[in-house]
Short mmCIF file of C-alpha atoms in Angstrom, two decimals:
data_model
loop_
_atom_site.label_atom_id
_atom_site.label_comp_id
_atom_site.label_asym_id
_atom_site.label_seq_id
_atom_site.Cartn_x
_atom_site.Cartn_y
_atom_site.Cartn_z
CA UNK I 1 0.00 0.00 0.00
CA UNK I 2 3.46 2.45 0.55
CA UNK I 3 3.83 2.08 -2.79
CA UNK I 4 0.23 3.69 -4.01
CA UNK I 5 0.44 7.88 -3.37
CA UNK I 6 -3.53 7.93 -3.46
CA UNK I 7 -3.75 5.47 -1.27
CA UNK I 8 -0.88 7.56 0.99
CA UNK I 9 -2.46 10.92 0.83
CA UNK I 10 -5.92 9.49 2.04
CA UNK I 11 -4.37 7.31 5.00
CA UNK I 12 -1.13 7.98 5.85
CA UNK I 13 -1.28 11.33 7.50
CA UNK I 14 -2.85 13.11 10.54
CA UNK I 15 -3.26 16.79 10.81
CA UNK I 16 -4.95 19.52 12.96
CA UNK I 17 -8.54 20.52 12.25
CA UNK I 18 -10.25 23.77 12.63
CA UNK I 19 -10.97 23.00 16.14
CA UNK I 20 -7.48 21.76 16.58
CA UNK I 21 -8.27 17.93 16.80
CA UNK I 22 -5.98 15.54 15.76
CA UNK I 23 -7.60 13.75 12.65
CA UNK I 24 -6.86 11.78 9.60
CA UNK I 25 -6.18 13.76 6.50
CA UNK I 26 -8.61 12.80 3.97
CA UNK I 27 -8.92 14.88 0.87
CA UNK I 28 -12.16 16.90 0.33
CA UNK I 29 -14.27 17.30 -2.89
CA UNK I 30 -11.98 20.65 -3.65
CA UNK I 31 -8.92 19.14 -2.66
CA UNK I 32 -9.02 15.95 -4.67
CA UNK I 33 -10.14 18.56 -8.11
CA UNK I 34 -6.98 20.42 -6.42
CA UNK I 35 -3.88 17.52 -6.80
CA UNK I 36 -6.19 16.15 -10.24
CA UNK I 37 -5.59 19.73 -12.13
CA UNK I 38 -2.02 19.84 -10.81
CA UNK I 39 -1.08 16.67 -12.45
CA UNK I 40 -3.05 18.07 -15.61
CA UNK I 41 -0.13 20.85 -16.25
CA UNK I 42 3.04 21.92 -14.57
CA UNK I 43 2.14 25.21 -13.38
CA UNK I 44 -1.22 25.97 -11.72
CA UNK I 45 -2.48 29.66 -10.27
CA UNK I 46 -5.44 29.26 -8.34
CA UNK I 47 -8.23 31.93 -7.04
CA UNK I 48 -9.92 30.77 -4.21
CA UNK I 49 -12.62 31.47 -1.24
CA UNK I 50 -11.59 31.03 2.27
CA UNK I 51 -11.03 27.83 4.12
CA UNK I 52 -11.07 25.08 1.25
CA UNK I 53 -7.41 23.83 2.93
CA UNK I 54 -5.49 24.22 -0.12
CA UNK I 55 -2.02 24.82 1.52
CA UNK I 56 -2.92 21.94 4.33
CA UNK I 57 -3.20 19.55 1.10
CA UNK I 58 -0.40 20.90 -0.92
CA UNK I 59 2.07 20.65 1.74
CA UNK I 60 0.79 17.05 3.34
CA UNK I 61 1.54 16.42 -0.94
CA UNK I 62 4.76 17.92 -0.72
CA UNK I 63 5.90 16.05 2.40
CA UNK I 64 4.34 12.71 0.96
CA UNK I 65 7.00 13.44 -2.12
CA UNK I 66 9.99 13.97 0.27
CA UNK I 67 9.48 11.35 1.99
CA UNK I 68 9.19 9.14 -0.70
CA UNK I 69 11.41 10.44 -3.52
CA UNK I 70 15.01 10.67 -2.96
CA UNK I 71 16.93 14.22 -3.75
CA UNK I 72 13.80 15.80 -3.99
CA UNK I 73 13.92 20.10 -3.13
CA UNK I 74 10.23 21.32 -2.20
CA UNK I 75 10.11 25.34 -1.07
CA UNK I 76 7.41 27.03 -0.01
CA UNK I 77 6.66 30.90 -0.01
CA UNK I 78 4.71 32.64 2.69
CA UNK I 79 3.24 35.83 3.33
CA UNK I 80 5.39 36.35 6.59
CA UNK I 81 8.69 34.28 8.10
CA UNK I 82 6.35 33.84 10.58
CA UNK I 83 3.43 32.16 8.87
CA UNK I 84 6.33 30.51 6.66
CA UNK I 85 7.31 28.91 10.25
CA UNK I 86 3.32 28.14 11.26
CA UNK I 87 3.23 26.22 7.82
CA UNK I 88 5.82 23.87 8.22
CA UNK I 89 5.15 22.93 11.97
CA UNK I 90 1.75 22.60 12.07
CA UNK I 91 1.26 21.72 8.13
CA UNK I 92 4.75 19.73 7.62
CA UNK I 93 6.45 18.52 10.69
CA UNK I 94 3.16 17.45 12.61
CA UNK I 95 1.88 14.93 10.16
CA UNK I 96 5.23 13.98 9.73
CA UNK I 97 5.92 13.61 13.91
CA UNK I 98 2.38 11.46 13.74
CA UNK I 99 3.38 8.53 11.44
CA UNK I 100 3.84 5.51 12.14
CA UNK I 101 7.48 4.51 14.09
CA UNK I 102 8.63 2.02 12.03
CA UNK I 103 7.82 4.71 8.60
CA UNK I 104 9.77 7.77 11.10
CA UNK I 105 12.92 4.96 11.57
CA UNK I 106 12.84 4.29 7.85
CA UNK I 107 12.74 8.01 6.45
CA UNK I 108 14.52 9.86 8.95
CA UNK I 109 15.03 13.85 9.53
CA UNK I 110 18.47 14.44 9.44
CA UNK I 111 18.21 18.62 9.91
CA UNK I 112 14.70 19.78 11.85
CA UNK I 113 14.51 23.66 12.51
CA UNK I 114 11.94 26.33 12.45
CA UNK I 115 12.28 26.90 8.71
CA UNK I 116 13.70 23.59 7.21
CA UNK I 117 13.12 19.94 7.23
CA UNK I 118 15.64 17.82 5.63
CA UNK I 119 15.76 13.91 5.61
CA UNK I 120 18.14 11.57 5.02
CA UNK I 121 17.02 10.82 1.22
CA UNK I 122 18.16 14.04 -0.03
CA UNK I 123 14.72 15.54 -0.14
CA UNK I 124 13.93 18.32 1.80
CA UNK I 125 11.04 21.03 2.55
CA UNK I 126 12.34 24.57 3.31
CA UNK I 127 10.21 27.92 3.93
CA UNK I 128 11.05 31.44 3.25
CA UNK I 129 9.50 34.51 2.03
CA UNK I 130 11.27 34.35 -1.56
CA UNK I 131 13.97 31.49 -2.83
CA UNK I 132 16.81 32.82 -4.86
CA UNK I 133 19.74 31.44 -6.14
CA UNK I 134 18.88 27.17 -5.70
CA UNK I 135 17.53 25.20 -7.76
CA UNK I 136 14.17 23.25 -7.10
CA UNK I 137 11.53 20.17 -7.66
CA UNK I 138 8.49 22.29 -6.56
CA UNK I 139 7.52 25.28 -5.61
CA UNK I 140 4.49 26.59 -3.60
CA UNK I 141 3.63 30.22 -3.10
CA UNK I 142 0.86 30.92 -0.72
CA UNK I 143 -1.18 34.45 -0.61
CA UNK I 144 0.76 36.13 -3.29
CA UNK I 145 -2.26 38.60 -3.84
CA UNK I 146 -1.70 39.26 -0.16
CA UNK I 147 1.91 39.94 -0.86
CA UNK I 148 1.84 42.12 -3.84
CA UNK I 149 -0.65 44.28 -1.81
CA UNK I 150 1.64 44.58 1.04
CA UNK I 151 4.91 44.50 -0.44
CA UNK I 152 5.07 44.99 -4.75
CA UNK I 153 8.97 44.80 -4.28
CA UNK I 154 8.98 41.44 -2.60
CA UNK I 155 6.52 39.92 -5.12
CA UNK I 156 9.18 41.47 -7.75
CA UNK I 157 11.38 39.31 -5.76
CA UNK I 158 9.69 36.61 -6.17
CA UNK I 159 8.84 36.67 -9.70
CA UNK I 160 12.50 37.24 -10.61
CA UNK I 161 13.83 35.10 -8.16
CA UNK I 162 11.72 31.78 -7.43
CA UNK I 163 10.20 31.49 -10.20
CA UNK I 164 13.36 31.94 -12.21
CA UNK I 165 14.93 28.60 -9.62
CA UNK I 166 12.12 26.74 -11.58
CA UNK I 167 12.83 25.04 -14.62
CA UNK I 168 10.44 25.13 -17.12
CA UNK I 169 8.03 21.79 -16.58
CA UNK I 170 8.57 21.43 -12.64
CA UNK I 171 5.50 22.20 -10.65
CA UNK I 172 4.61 25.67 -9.36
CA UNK I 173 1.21 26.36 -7.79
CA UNK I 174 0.30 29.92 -6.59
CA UNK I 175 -3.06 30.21 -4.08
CA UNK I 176 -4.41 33.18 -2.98
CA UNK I 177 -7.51 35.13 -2.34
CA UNK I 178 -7.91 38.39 -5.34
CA UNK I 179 -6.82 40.86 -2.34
CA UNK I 180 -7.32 44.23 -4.82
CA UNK I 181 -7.81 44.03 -8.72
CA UNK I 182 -4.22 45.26 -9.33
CA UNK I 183 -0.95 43.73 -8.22
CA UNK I 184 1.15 40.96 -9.67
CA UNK I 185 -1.20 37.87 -7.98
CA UNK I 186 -4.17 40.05 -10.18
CA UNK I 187 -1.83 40.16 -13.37
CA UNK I 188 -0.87 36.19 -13.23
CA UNK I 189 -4.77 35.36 -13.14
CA UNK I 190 -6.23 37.63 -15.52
CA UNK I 191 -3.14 36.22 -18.45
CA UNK I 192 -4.18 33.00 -17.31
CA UNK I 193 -8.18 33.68 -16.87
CA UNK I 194 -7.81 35.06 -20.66
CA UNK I 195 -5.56 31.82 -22.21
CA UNK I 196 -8.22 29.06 -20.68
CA UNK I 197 -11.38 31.41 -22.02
CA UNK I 198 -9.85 31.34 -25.59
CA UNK I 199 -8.79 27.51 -24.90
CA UNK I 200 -5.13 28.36 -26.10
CA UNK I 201 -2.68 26.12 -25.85
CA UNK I 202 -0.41 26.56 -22.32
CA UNK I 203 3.18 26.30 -22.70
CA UNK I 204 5.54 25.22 -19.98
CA UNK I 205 5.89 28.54 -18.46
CA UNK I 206 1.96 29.54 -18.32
CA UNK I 207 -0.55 28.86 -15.58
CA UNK I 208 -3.63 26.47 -15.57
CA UNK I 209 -6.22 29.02 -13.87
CA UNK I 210 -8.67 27.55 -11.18
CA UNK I 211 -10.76 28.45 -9.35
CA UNK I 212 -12.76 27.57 -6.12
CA UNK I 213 -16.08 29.45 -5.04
CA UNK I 214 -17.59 29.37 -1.63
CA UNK I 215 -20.26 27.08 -2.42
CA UNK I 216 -17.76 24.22 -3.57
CA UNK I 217 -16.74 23.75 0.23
CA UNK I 218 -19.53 21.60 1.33
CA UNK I 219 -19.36 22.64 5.13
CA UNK I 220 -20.90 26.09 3.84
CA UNK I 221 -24.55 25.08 4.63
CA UNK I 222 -26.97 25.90 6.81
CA UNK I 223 -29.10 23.01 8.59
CA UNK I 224 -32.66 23.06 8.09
CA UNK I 225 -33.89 24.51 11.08
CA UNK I 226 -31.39 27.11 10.86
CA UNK I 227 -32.76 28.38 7.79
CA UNK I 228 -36.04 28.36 8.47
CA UNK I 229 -35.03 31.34 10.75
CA UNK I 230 -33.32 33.32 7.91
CA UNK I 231 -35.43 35.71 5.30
CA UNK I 232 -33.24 35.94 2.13
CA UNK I 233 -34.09 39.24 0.98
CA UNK I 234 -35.39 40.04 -2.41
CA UNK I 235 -32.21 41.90 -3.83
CA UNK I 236 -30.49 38.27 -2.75
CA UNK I 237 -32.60 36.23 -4.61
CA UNK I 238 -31.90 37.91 -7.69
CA UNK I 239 -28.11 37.62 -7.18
CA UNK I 240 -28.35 34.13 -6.48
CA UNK I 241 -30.29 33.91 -9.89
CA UNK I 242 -27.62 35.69 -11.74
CA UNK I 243 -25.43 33.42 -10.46
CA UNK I 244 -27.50 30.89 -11.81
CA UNK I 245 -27.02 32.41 -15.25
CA UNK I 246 -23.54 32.81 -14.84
CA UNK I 247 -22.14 29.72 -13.94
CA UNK I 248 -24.26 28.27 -17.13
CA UNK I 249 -21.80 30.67 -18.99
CA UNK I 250 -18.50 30.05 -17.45
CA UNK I 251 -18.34 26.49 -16.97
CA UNK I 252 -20.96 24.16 -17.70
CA UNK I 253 -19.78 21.25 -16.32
CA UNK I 254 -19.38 23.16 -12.93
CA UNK I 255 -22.64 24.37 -13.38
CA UNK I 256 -24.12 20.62 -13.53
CA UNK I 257 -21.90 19.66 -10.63
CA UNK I 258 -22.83 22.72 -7.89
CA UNK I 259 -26.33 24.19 -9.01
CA UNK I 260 -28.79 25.03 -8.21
CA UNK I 261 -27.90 25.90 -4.65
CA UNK I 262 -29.88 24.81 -2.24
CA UNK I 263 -31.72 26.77 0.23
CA UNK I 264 -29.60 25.82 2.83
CA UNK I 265 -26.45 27.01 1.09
CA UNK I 266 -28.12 30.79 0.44
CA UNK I 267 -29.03 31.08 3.82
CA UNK I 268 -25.17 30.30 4.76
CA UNK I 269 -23.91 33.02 2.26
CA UNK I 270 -26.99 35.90 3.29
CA UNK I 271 -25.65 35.74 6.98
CA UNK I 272 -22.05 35.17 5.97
CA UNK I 273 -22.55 38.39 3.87
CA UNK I 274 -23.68 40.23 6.78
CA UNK I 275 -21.02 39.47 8.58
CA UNK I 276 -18.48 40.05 6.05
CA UNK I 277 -20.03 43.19 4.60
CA UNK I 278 -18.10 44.67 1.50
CA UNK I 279 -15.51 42.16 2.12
CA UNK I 280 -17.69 39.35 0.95
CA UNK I 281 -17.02 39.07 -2.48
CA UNK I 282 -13.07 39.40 -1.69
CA UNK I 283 -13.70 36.31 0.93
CA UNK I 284 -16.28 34.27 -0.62
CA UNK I 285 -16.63 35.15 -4.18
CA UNK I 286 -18.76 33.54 -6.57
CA UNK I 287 -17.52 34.40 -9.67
CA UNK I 288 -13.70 35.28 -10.62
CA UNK I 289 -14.57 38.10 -12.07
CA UNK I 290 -16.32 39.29 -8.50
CA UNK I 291 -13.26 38.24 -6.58
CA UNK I 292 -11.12 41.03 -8.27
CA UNK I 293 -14.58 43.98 -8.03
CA UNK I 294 -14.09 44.60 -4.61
CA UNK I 295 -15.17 47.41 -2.76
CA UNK I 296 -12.83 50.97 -2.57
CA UNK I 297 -11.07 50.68 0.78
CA UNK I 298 -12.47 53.46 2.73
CA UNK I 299 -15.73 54.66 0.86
CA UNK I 300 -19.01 55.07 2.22
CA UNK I 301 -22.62 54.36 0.71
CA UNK I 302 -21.09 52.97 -2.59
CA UNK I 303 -23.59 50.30 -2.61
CA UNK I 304 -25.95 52.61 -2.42
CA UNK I 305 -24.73 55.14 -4.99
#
């Protein structure tokens, strides 16, 4: 069974949940469409909602390829050294602490510190806030539409650094929410938006776009009863028809696999957007094109103008 990597990924591994529970890593519906599209090209840029776990499943893959590939260099880019550290203990060195003995005897760490893991194979898992200057398997770079916001000189860094310590046909994913409609994160997607819409052909250094709406992470539902509290209010039920119309557009094989959305699922997003306010769309989106149409930082009544 070592030998199968499905059969790894699905029951080889233990993680922390949201409520910080040990459990078995088992992919979800978004993370199994996650490692398929991966394998479909080398490079993948995807647009997400919050909370699907895509770094929790792209690192457990990363580790799963370390441990079982010899000589193999995996880097990961973070937002922060600090949520570069967070990453690999809680992501990286926890499922790796919680195998089995006889697997931890077998595959052994030879270097463990707060930023890099390296085992005795060769392969190791290192996390920064840019890679220059090495050369590597894989790459991951997390929230880059939260780092060009922030910091435009240290995505520049990254685009003329990491990506450069890529050869052309080794895997790079970037995930990140839209964070602003302008930015380098905002550049990558709308190239790679544009070259999937005309279906052309991707060459080794372009990105497969994805994308992942709030209502393709199952846990956003309401129960029943908890709906039957909620009024939806008319202005909603015309967005939700709209979406509806769009997703026929955009994809329609997503559109047979996610609508129509269920009463249950409305009520989720109605209180989530109350909550969330102008933020929403930026959070949750719908649509890629929403993600990026967030509201002016700072404005008042623009909704209502």
């Amino acid at each position: 069974k070592l030998q199968d990597k499905q059969w790894r990924m699905s029951n080889l591994y233990y993680i922390l949940n949201k409520d910080g529970d040990k459990v078995k890593f088992v992919p979800n519906q978004v993370q199994e469409d996650f490692l398929e599209k991966r394998t479909q090209h080398s490079r993948t840029i995807v647009l997400k909602s919050r909370q699907h776990g895509l770094s929790t499943c792209c690192l457990i893959d990363f580790l799963d390829n370390c441990l079982f590939t010899q000589n193999h260099k995996t880097y990961v880019i973070c937002h922060t050294i600090d949520d570069a550290k967070e990453l690999l203990a809680t992501k990286v060195k926890f499922p790796y602490d919680n195998l089995p003995p006889l697997l931890r005897q077998m595959i052994e760490l030879k270097t463990d510190s707060k930023e890099v893991l390296e085992w005795k194979n060769g392969s190791s898992l290192k996390v920064d806030t840019s890679v220059r200057s090495t050369t590597a398997h894989a790459l991951h770079i997390s929230e880059l539409g939260k780092i060009s916001k922030a910091n435009p000189e240290k995505a520049r860094e990254i685009k003329t650094g990491a990506l450069n310590a890529i050869k052309a046909g080794l895997q790079v994913t970037i995930e990140s929410t839209a964070e602003g409609n302008s930015g380098m994160f905002y550049d990558y997607c709308q190239k790679a938006m544009t070259m999937k819409a005309s279906k052309e052909e991707l060459t080794a250094v372009d990105f497969n776009f994805v994308f992942y709406s709030w209502f393709m992470d199952s846990t956003n539902t309401y129960s029943d009863s908890d709906t039957a509290k909620v009024r939806i209010p008319t202005a909603y039920g015309e967005y939700f028809k709209s979406l509806d119309i769009d997703w026929q557009e955009i994809d329609d094989e997503m559109y047979k696999k996610y609508f129509p959305l269920s009463e249950n699922q409305k009520a989720w997003y109605y209180k989530k957007a109350e909550e969330q306010g102008e933020d929403m769309k930026q959070e949750h989106p719908s649509t890629p094109t929403e993600a990026f149409n967030q509201a002016l930082e700072g404005s008042y009544y623009e909704t209502q103008f």
